[in-house]
């Protein structure tokens, strides 16, 4: 017996279908060669987080503030209308998003540097409209991090699908290119701070990227010097919260520098992955007797504990060997690994609070010379990466057009 057709009629997602058929081909080949059977234990990594209590409290604060910002934006939009029209005015989600972007940009178009007023984008006005900083045709990110309130004419007729870092156009006598856009970004694009208390609370958009970097570093350093557990937890909450604001603004900044699209792991990718892993488990269970779920955060933590990646390092994605290394790490996860990680961190915290200024987390490698073998894996493994041919369809379409003509 082998694995059968993995397609699900209710899911119309080409990424899902490709991934599930790849699972089928791989498993059936291993079954055919006798390398695995029904009793083989399978570990399946799923996207997820192992979050501390301080992180969860920071996330709650962040999410609450996002809702408060949306409520504030609705109120500000209503104030833009004559008093007699305000009672029945209910701002749409699109209008709220526009007002938040307008506020983030401090009332300036980051491309043309023109001043924006609410009347330019409210009440069905389209002088300024939402645009995707990195076009959705190139990177399907529809989050606020990839949106800008931009001049409608410039966006539709000049920027079009050009990446921000490659823009070099003359717009109404002004040359607009990467450097001018970055100057506007640095001067006007800000994060928020709350001013006053309810019911007179207001929101100021005056926190720069460098301010957030400084704040985050300050909280991280303060946490290292605190020995009281409760105080340490509170400072770490502020560090996590500041990091959330920093990550959002930093990604918005980076989007304006993009000159080429790489294989960034977007929110859309994450959604696809979660769908795939959810159904992969049920699909694999149709043959294998034991399929274990491994939280993705465990894999990340083990890479660092075993020395495959530094604590502050970003995973090397310069080639696809990192997928192979991740798969090996996932395969090394055993029952109780999560508990052992918790025990390691508990020991680390105890050492820290007892006065050890340089506590370390270490764990026995899963096999002899594990780190050395993983770091040299690229020398002995041939990585096959299926590359989508984007040129051939264009040539076929061009040939069809020529035939018609």
Coordinates of N, CA, C and O in Angstrom, one line a residue, residues 145-214:
X145 N 1.9 46.8 6.5 CA 3.3 47.1 6.3 C 3.8 47.3 4.9 O 4.8 47.9 4.6
X146 N 2.9 46.8 4.0 CA 3.3 46.9 2.5 C 2.3 47.9 1.8 O 2.1 47.8 0.6
X147 N 1.8 48.8 2.6 CA 0.8 49.8 2.0 C 1.3 51.2 2.2 O 1.9 51.5 3.3
X148 N 1.0 52.0 1.3 CA 1.3 53.5 1.3 C 0.2 54.3 0.8 O -0.5 53.8 -0.1
X149 N -0.1 55.4 1.4 CA -1.1 56.3 0.8 C -0.3 57.2 -0.2 O 0.5 58.0 0.2
X150 N -0.6 57.0 -1.5 CA 0.2 57.6 -2.5 C -0.7 58.4 -3.5 O -1.9 58.1 -3.6
X151 N 0.0 59.3 -4.2 CA -0.7 60.0 -5.3 C -1.2 59.1 -6.3 O -0.5 58.3 -6.9
X152 N -2.5 59.1 -6.6 CA -3.2 58.2 -7.5 C -2.6 58.2 -8.9 O -2.3 57.2 -9.5
X153 N -2.4 59.4 -9.4 CA -1.9 59.6 -10.7 C -0.5 59.0 -10.9 O -0.1 58.3 -11.8
X154 N 0.4 59.4 -9.9 CA 1.8 58.9 -9.9 C 1.8 57.3 -9.8 O 2.5 56.7 -10.5
X155 N 1.0 56.8 -8.9 CA 1.0 55.3 -8.7 C 0.5 54.6 -10.0 O 1.2 53.6 -10.4
X156 N -0.6 55.1 -10.6 CA -1.2 54.3 -11.7 C -0.4 54.5 -13.0 O -0.3 53.6 -13.8
X157 N 0.1 55.7 -13.2 CA 0.7 56.0 -14.5 C 2.2 56.1 -14.6 O 2.8 56.2 -15.6
X158 N 2.9 56.2 -13.4 CA 4.3 56.3 -13.4 C 5.0 55.1 -12.6 O 5.9 54.5 -13.2
X159 N 4.6 54.9 -11.4 CA 5.2 53.8 -10.6 C 4.8 52.5 -11.2 O 5.6 51.6 -11.4
X160 N 3.5 52.3 -11.4 CA 2.9 51.1 -11.9 C 3.4 49.9 -11.1 O 3.2 49.8 -9.9
X161 N 4.1 48.9 -11.7 CA 4.6 47.7 -11.0 C 6.1 47.8 -10.8 O 6.7 46.8 -10.5
X162 N 6.6 49.0 -10.8 CA 8.1 49.1 -10.6 C 8.4 49.0 -9.1 O 7.7 49.6 -8.2
X163 N 9.4 48.3 -8.8 CA 9.9 48.2 -7.4 C 10.4 49.5 -6.9 O 11.0 50.3 -7.7
X164 N 10.2 49.9 -5.6 CA 10.5 51.2 -5.1 C 12.0 51.6 -5.4 O 12.3 52.7 -5.7
X165 N 12.9 50.6 -5.2 CA 14.3 50.9 -5.3 C 14.8 51.1 -6.8 O 15.9 51.5 -7.0
X166 N 13.9 50.9 -7.7 CA 14.2 51.0 -9.1 C 13.5 52.2 -9.8 O 13.7 52.5 -11.0
X167 N 12.7 52.9 -9.0 CA 12.0 54.1 -9.6 C 12.9 55.2 -10.0 O 13.8 55.6 -9.3
X168 N 12.8 55.7 -11.2 CA 13.5 56.8 -11.7 C 12.7 57.5 -12.8 O 12.9 57.2 -14.0
X169 N 11.8 58.4 -12.4 CA 10.8 58.9 -13.4 C 10.8 60.4 -13.2 O 11.0 61.0 -12.1
X170 N 10.4 61.1 -14.2 CA 10.1 62.6 -14.1 C 8.6 62.8 -14.0 O 7.8 62.4 -14.8
X171 N 8.2 63.3 -12.8 CA 6.8 63.6 -12.6 C 6.5 65.0 -12.4 O 7.0 65.7 -11.4
X172 N 5.9 65.6 -13.4 CA 5.5 67.0 -13.3 C 6.7 67.9 -13.1 O 6.7 68.9 -12.3
X173 N 7.8 67.6 -13.8 CA 9.0 68.4 -13.7 C 10.0 68.1 -12.6 O 11.1 68.6 -12.5
X174 N 9.6 67.1 -11.7 CA 10.4 66.7 -10.6 C 10.9 65.3 -10.9 O 10.1 64.4 -11.2
X175 N 12.2 65.1 -10.7 CA 12.8 63.8 -10.9 C 12.6 63.0 -9.6 O 13.1 63.4 -8.5
X176 N 12.0 61.8 -9.7 CA 11.7 61.0 -8.5 C 12.5 59.7 -8.7 O 12.3 59.0 -9.6
X177 N 13.4 59.4 -7.7 CA 14.2 58.2 -7.8 C 14.4 57.7 -6.3 O 13.9 58.3 -5.4
X178 N 15.1 56.7 -6.2 CA 15.3 56.0 -4.9 C 15.7 56.9 -3.8 O 15.1 56.9 -2.7
X179 N 16.7 57.7 -4.1 CA 17.3 58.6 -3.0 C 16.2 59.6 -2.5 O 16.1 59.9 -1.3
X180 N 15.5 60.2 -3.5 CA 14.4 61.2 -3.0 C 13.3 60.5 -2.2 O 12.8 61.1 -1.3
X181 N 13.0 59.3 -2.6 CA 12.0 58.6 -1.9 C 12.4 58.2 -0.5 O 11.7 58.4 0.5
X182 N 13.7 57.8 -0.4 CA 14.2 57.5 1.0 C 14.3 58.7 1.9 O 14.2 58.6 3.1
X183 N 14.7 59.9 1.3 CA 14.7 61.1 2.1 C 13.3 61.4 2.6 O 13.2 61.8 3.8
X184 N 12.3 61.3 1.8 CA 10.9 61.5 2.2 C 10.5 60.5 3.3 O 9.9 60.8 4.3
X185 N 10.9 59.2 3.1 CA 10.6 58.2 4.1 C 11.2 58.5 5.4 O 10.5 58.4 6.5
X186 N 12.5 58.8 5.4 CA 13.2 59.1 6.7 C 12.6 60.3 7.4 O 12.6 60.3 8.7
X187 N 12.2 61.3 6.7 CA 11.7 62.5 7.3 C 10.2 62.4 7.8 O 9.9 62.9 8.9
X188 N 9.4 61.6 7.1 CA 8.0 61.6 7.4 C 7.4 60.4 8.0 O 6.4 60.4 8.7
X189 N 7.9 59.2 7.7 CA 7.3 57.9 8.1 C 7.7 57.6 9.6 O 8.9 57.4 9.9
X190 N 6.7 57.6 10.4 CA 7.0 57.5 11.9 C 6.1 56.5 12.5 O 5.0 56.1 12.0
X191 N 6.4 56.0 13.7 CA 5.5 55.2 14.5 C 4.8 56.2 15.5 O 4.9 57.4 15.4
X192 N 4.0 55.6 16.4 CA 3.0 56.4 17.2 C 3.4 56.4 18.6 O 4.2 55.6 19.1
X193 N 2.8 57.4 19.3 CA 2.9 57.4 20.8 C 1.5 58.0 21.3 O 0.9 58.8 20.6
X194 N 1.1 57.5 22.4 CA -0.2 58.0 23.0 C 0.1 59.2 23.8 O 1.0 59.3 24.6
X195 N -0.8 60.3 23.6 CA -0.6 61.5 24.4 C -1.9 61.7 25.2 O -3.0 61.7 24.7
X196 N -1.7 61.9 26.5 CA -2.9 62.2 27.4 C -3.6 60.9 27.7 O -3.2 59.8 27.3
X197 N -4.7 61.0 28.4 CA -5.5 59.9 28.8 C -7.0 60.1 28.3 O -7.4 61.2 28.0
X198 N -7.7 59.0 28.2 CA -9.1 59.0 27.8 C -9.9 59.8 28.8 O -9.6 59.8 30.0
X199 N -10.9 60.6 28.4 CA -11.4 60.6 27.0 C -10.7 61.7 26.1 O -11.1 61.8 25.0
X200 N -9.7 62.3 26.6 CA -9.0 63.3 25.8 C -7.7 62.8 25.2 O -6.8 63.6 24.8
X201 N -7.6 61.5 25.1 CA -6.3 60.9 24.5 C -6.2 61.2 23.0 O -7.2 61.3 22.3
X202 N -5.0 61.5 22.6 CA -4.7 61.7 21.2 C -3.5 60.8 20.9 O -2.8 60.2 21.7
X203 N -3.2 60.7 19.6 CA -2.1 59.9 19.1 C -1.2 60.8 18.3 O -1.6 61.4 17.3
X204 N 0.1 60.8 18.6 CA 1.1 61.5 17.9 C 2.0 60.6 17.1 O 2.3 59.5 17.6
X205 N 2.2 61.0 15.9 CA 3.1 60.1 15.0 C 4.4 60.8 14.9 O 4.7 61.4 13.9
X206 N 5.2 60.5 15.9 CA 6.5 61.3 16.0 C 7.7 60.4 16.5 O 8.7 60.9 16.9
X207 N 7.5 59.1 16.5 CA 8.5 58.2 16.9 C 9.3 57.6 15.7 O 8.8 56.9 14.9
X208 N 10.6 57.9 15.7 CA 11.4 57.6 14.5 C 11.9 56.1 14.7 O 11.9 55.5 15.8
X209 N 12.5 55.6 13.6 CA 13.1 54.3 13.6 C 14.2 54.2 14.6 O 14.4 53.3 15.4
X210 N 15.1 55.3 14.6 CA 16.2 55.3 15.5 C 15.7 55.4 17.0 O 16.4 54.8 17.9
X211 N 14.6 56.1 17.2 CA 14.0 56.1 18.6 C 13.7 54.7 19.1 O 14.0 54.3 20.2
X212 N 13.0 53.9 18.2 CA 12.6 52.6 18.6 C 13.8 51.7 18.8 O 13.8 50.8 19.7
X213 N 14.8 51.8 18.0 CA 16.0 51.0 18.1 C 16.7 51.3 19.5 O 17.1 50.4 20.2
X214 N 16.7 52.6 19.8 CA 17.3 53.0 21.1 C 16.5 52.4 22.3 O 17.1 51.9 23.3

